[in-house]
Amino acid sequence: VKELREIGIQPDILLCRADRHVPEDEKAKIALFCNVQSEAVIECLDADSIYKIPAMLHDQMLDEIVCHKLGILAKAADLSIWKKMVHSLENPERLLNIAFVGKYVDLTESYKSLTEALIHAGIHTHSKVKINYIDSEEIESHGCASLKGMDAILVPGGFGKRGTEGKIIAIRYARENKVPYLGICLGMQLAVVEYARDVAGLVGAHSTEFEKSTPYPVIGLITEWQDASGKVEKRDESSDLGGSMRLGGQVCKLGEGTLAREIYGKDEIVERHRHRYEVNNSLLGELEEKGLVVAGRAPGTDLCEMIELPKSVHPWFVGCQFHPEFTSSPRSGHPLFTSFVRAAIDYKGGK
């Protein structure tokens, strides 16, 4: 604070990170030496969940101090919904084990949006979601023993060939053992690959991202498409990775009678994308003939956005090309994750 004041910046509020309560006399001393009001010295205690912090700060009137400093006349904050949410988080009715099969499992922050979306779904189903990070390369080496006892399996997005066969093995395990499965981005693409190989009989099927000479390129690079403004975008294998992605909110039409339509409760959704490769429409018909359901398509391009298996074959098997975790929130969750966790509850109850 002293250095800030030396360059002309005078703080109005101090948030003090602490692992224990800050005594009032110490707050008064901090206020005196930093030239702020004593009530503007706010303790920010370590918490086991970030969702407990807003109420902690509200109890010390941080919101009122900010509004007063900015000259904003605002009605009193109503945190009743937020407090109910935290109560649900702290008092779950059950424990669920969800297998999270990826290749960045030593860097779990890589999946932060996804793990928070699962926590949100747990809040709205009164469940404690325990995320079991499983290295897909370990599955390649040692098989599916680590998946036994799991209540659901999720395969997230990712780039590069390393660990893909382990993810495919996990997907096969989920399909054959009727364990609830959610595949996101690459997780959907590899579900298509697994179905092509093991159900449709397309031996050697793969994505051209990983196997350019595959005899059945069920996943490939779309080289040209039209964006929402009507501009034609082009890409190839040598294109800049970031600049050649299909990015941002995209419309998806959900098929009538599908599980996806039932989950979302409407026939058209907008979800955020971040990918380069797509399901190959020229081979998709063969997979549909073998029972794969294309639950969602992009209007205009007819690109595959969601796949699923019929309930008569599997209780809950869904893949999506987009990233629903980006729009999940603790207040409302996201319908896809909430449905996934409910399916895990049903599976656990039926064991």
XYZ file of C-alpha atoms in Angstrom:
351
model
C 0.000 0.000 0.000
C 2.871 2.352 0.821
C 4.306 1.901 -2.671
C 0.898 2.434 -4.271
C 0.458 5.673 -2.354
C 3.912 6.814 -3.498
C 2.658 6.724 -7.115
C -0.617 8.424 -6.253
C -2.938 5.436 -5.763
C -4.928 5.538 -2.530
C -6.909 2.352 -1.787
C -10.466 2.647 -0.492
C -10.761 -0.981 0.640
C -8.249 -3.605 1.709
C -8.971 -7.315 1.300
C -6.652 -9.196 3.639
C -6.049 -12.856 2.815
C -5.729 -14.821 6.048
C -5.831 -18.377 7.359
C -7.359 -17.197 10.688
C -9.541 -14.331 11.897
C -7.822 -10.937 11.996
C -8.278 -9.347 15.471
C -10.070 -6.004 15.565
C -7.032 -4.202 17.007
C -4.915 -5.419 14.096
C -7.572 -4.261 11.624
C -7.522 -0.829 13.287
C -3.724 -0.706 13.003
C -3.849 -1.669 9.305
C -6.497 1.014 8.715
C -4.405 3.647 10.484
C -1.183 2.933 8.588
C -2.946 2.581 5.212
C -5.241 5.578 5.636
C -8.508 3.687 5.100
C -11.573 3.411 7.306
C -11.409 0.524 9.767
C -14.616 -1.041 8.401
C -12.982 -1.088 4.963
C -10.345 -3.562 6.169
C -11.982 -6.825 5.100
C -10.654 -10.224 6.091
C -10.760 -12.806 3.325
C -10.366 -16.126 5.072
C -9.209 -19.309 3.347
C -12.262 -21.372 2.382
C -12.696 -24.936 1.198
C -14.975 -23.685 -1.584
C -14.912 -20.448 -3.567
C -18.716 -20.425 -3.376
C -18.575 -19.616 0.352
C -16.639 -16.405 -0.203
C -19.452 -14.077 -1.452
C -21.462 -14.554 1.763
C -18.283 -14.096 3.824
C -17.617 -10.737 2.157
C -21.289 -9.727 2.336
C -21.307 -10.322 6.101
C -18.531 -7.710 6.359
C -20.591 -5.285 4.224
C -18.107 -5.164 1.344
C -20.955 -4.729 -1.179
C -22.383 -1.773 0.784
C -18.968 -0.114 1.062
C -18.375 -0.453 -2.695
C -21.825 0.964 -3.551
C -21.272 3.867 -1.144
C -17.854 4.663 -2.637
C -19.304 4.638 -6.164
C -22.406 6.613 -5.210
C -24.748 3.794 -6.209
C -28.148 3.562 -4.527
C -28.889 -0.149 -4.540
C -31.422 -2.249 -2.703
C -30.167 -4.635 -0.065
C -28.563 -7.766 -1.472
C -30.648 -10.934 -1.286
C -28.316 -13.920 -1.014
C -31.011 -16.433 -0.055
C -30.649 -18.413 -3.307
C -26.863 -18.340 -2.986
C -27.031 -19.534 0.635
C -29.319 -22.415 -0.367
C -26.810 -23.343 -3.030
C -23.945 -23.373 -0.507
C -26.103 -25.401 1.911
C -26.662 -27.978 -0.826
C -22.921 -28.035 -1.496
C -22.132 -28.612 2.185
C -24.908 -31.144 2.833
C -24.969 -33.633 -0.050
C -27.303 -36.619 0.093
C -24.932 -38.977 -1.712
C -21.411 -39.433 -3.029
C -20.828 -40.030 -6.736
C -17.591 -41.232 -8.303
C -17.057 -39.890 -11.800
C -14.108 -41.067 -13.887
C -12.439 -38.187 -15.695
C -10.328 -39.809 -18.409
C -7.810 -37.385 -19.866
C -4.138 -36.906 -20.550
C -3.507 -33.675 -18.637
C -4.485 -35.196 -15.301
C -1.260 -34.040 -13.642
C -2.361 -30.486 -14.450
C -5.971 -30.609 -13.285
C -6.373 -26.834 -13.622
C -6.400 -27.495 -17.391
C -9.909 -28.841 -16.888
C -11.119 -26.182 -14.421
C -14.251 -25.194 -16.372
C -15.280 -28.844 -16.677
C -14.680 -29.746 -13.048
C -16.627 -26.689 -11.870
C -19.515 -27.618 -14.184
C -19.614 -31.056 -12.538
C -19.634 -29.412 -9.098
C -22.526 -27.179 -10.233
C -24.427 -30.286 -11.347
C -23.726 -31.871 -7.969
C -25.168 -28.836 -6.200
C -28.404 -29.079 -8.193
C -28.763 -32.815 -7.574
C -27.759 -32.662 -3.879
C -24.720 -34.808 -4.613
C -21.045 -34.630 -3.791
C -19.241 -35.283 -7.054
C -15.863 -36.878 -6.522
C -13.820 -36.486 -9.680
C -11.397 -39.359 -10.190
C -8.698 -38.249 -12.621
C -7.520 -41.205 -14.696
C -4.612 -40.970 -17.105
C -5.715 -42.381 -20.457
C -2.190 -43.680 -21.061
C -2.518 -45.765 -17.899
C -5.641 -47.360 -19.389
C -3.666 -48.123 -22.555
C -1.011 -49.872 -20.458
C -3.043 -51.539 -17.712
C -6.637 -51.838 -18.928
C -9.922 -50.693 -17.401
C -9.493 -51.782 -13.767
C -9.471 -48.129 -12.670
C -12.939 -47.636 -14.194
C -14.598 -50.325 -12.094
C -16.742 -48.855 -9.349
C -17.229 -45.569 -11.192
C -20.762 -44.183 -11.448
C -20.134 -42.346 -14.728
C -17.329 -41.678 -17.215
C -16.398 -38.392 -18.874
C -13.847 -37.926 -21.667
C -12.975 -34.248 -22.222
C -11.449 -32.393 -25.148
C -7.753 -32.337 -25.957
C -5.196 -32.074 -28.711
C -2.630 -34.529 -30.031
C -2.500 -38.292 -30.473
C -1.012 -39.203 -27.081
C -3.526 -41.086 -24.929
C -6.276 -41.310 -27.548
C -6.373 -45.122 -27.622
C -6.803 -45.175 -23.847
C -9.754 -42.847 -24.175
C -11.264 -45.113 -26.833
C -10.865 -48.101 -24.500
C -12.659 -46.156 -21.743
C -15.473 -45.256 -24.149
C -15.880 -48.904 -25.156
C -16.023 -49.843 -21.468
C -18.761 -47.260 -20.850
C -20.784 -48.397 -23.870
C -20.525 -52.130 -23.201
C -21.129 -51.860 -19.452
C -23.906 -49.269 -19.777
C -22.084 -46.768 -17.568
C -23.327 -43.173 -18.140
C -20.975 -41.506 -20.599
C -20.405 -37.896 -21.606
C -17.908 -37.069 -24.342
C -17.010 -33.447 -24.946
C -15.370 -32.242 -28.171
C -12.613 -34.856 -28.713
C -14.582 -37.074 -26.332
C -17.452 -37.091 -28.829
C -15.167 -37.606 -31.814
C -13.498 -40.614 -30.194
C -16.929 -42.026 -29.308
C -17.698 -41.903 -33.047
C -14.369 -43.623 -33.771
C -15.069 -46.356 -31.203
C -18.569 -46.942 -32.593
C -17.254 -47.097 -36.142
C -14.614 -49.663 -35.219
C -16.453 -51.856 -32.739
C -20.097 -51.670 -33.821
C -20.142 -50.659 -37.491
C -17.170 -52.894 -38.325
C -15.106 -50.165 -39.979
C -11.740 -51.649 -39.035
C -9.038 -49.025 -38.701
C -11.473 -46.102 -38.480
C -9.888 -43.021 -36.964
C -9.567 -39.259 -37.125
C -7.267 -37.808 -39.751
C -5.895 -35.616 -36.968
C -4.140 -38.722 -35.634
C -4.001 -41.140 -38.584
C -3.887 -39.489 -41.994
C -3.877 -42.831 -43.845
C -6.894 -44.311 -42.034
C -9.141 -46.283 -44.417
C -12.231 -44.837 -42.713
C -11.712 -41.149 -41.807
C -14.837 -40.771 -39.671
C -13.384 -37.527 -38.294
C -11.763 -35.063 -40.675
C -10.759 -31.470 -41.260
C -13.430 -29.312 -42.863
C -11.514 -27.084 -45.261
C -14.153 -24.474 -46.055
C -17.280 -23.167 -44.363
C -19.363 -20.015 -44.036
C -19.442 -18.162 -40.714
C -22.451 -16.377 -39.200
C -21.661 -13.151 -41.113
C -21.627 -14.964 -44.455
C -17.854 -14.781 -44.833
C -16.205 -17.906 -46.247
C -13.538 -19.257 -43.891
C -10.841 -21.646 -45.122
C -8.376 -23.901 -43.311
C -6.001 -26.762 -43.988
C -3.540 -28.869 -42.020
C -0.872 -26.150 -42.167
C -3.217 -23.356 -41.018
C -2.550 -21.554 -37.761
C -4.186 -23.694 -35.064
C -5.993 -20.859 -33.302
C -7.001 -19.018 -36.457
C -8.469 -22.105 -38.120
C -10.836 -23.162 -35.345
C -14.606 -23.048 -35.365
C -15.023 -20.717 -32.409
C -17.753 -19.120 -30.335
C -21.507 -19.558 -30.128
C -23.006 -21.759 -32.847
C -26.614 -22.799 -33.402
C -27.490 -26.474 -33.061
C -30.808 -28.063 -34.052
C -31.799 -30.986 -31.843
C -33.582 -33.979 -33.317
C -37.135 -34.778 -32.311
C -37.454 -37.669 -29.855
C -33.779 -37.575 -28.870
C -32.370 -37.612 -25.364
C -30.647 -34.325 -26.179
C -34.014 -32.661 -26.937
C -35.378 -34.062 -23.676
C -32.381 -32.727 -21.708
C -32.494 -29.208 -23.140
C -36.276 -28.984 -23.389
C -36.130 -27.177 -26.743
C -35.329 -27.854 -30.371
C -32.653 -25.200 -30.912
C -29.685 -24.307 -28.731
C -26.584 -22.136 -28.962
C -23.361 -23.530 -27.502
C -19.748 -22.411 -27.664
C -17.221 -24.190 -29.881
C -13.443 -24.485 -30.008
C -12.279 -27.127 -32.467
C -10.901 -27.772 -35.955
C -11.990 -31.320 -36.837
C -15.546 -32.484 -37.536
C -17.464 -35.737 -37.947
C -17.247 -36.811 -41.601
C -20.776 -36.618 -43.035
C -19.869 -38.918 -45.933
C -19.427 -41.835 -43.492
C -21.991 -40.790 -40.903
C -24.851 -42.527 -42.706
C -23.189 -45.931 -42.242
C -22.944 -45.326 -38.502
C -26.579 -44.240 -38.316
C -27.594 -47.434 -40.081
C -25.811 -49.336 -37.299
C -27.753 -47.504 -34.590
C -25.798 -44.340 -33.794
C -28.165 -41.401 -33.298
C -27.169 -37.959 -34.557
C -29.017 -35.910 -31.963
C -27.939 -32.448 -33.095
C -26.820 -30.817 -36.333
C -25.638 -27.363 -37.329
C -28.168 -25.683 -39.653
C -26.786 -24.819 -43.067
C -23.659 -26.973 -42.873
C -25.457 -30.048 -41.473
C -22.355 -30.777 -39.372
C -22.805 -33.260 -36.538
C -23.033 -31.467 -33.176
C -24.342 -34.198 -30.855
C -24.473 -37.979 -30.887
C -26.183 -40.440 -28.570
C -27.259 -44.040 -28.272
C -30.936 -45.051 -28.046
C -32.186 -45.619 -24.495
C -33.016 -49.182 -25.518
C -29.286 -49.739 -26.031
C -27.738 -47.562 -23.322
C -29.366 -45.555 -20.496
C -27.240 -42.410 -21.015
C -24.563 -42.128 -23.696
C -24.089 -38.622 -25.116
C -21.345 -36.802 -26.999
C -21.227 -33.143 -28.002
C -18.858 -31.285 -30.297
C -19.230 -28.053 -28.325
C -18.181 -27.035 -24.805
C -21.235 -26.760 -22.536
C -19.010 -26.199 -19.487
C -18.353 -22.644 -20.674
C -21.930 -21.617 -19.898
C -22.462 -23.534 -16.651
C -22.967 -21.485 -13.489
C -23.396 -22.366 -9.806
C -26.862 -20.754 -9.713
C -28.387 -22.684 -12.595
C -25.807 -25.302 -13.600
C -26.129 -26.618 -17.141
C -28.825 -29.069 -18.289
C -26.361 -31.454 -19.939
C -24.171 -31.828 -16.851
C -27.152 -31.987 -14.507
C -28.696 -34.772 -16.593
C -25.327 -36.580 -16.694
C -25.041 -36.501 -12.895
C -28.670 -37.635 -12.519
C -27.842 -40.569 -14.788
C -24.895 -41.356 -12.485
C -27.303 -41.331 -9.527
C -29.604 -43.782 -11.304
C -26.684 -46.010 -12.247
C -25.364 -46.017 -8.676
C -28.842 -46.850 -7.371
C -29.202 -49.737 -9.784
C -25.903 -51.446 -8.902
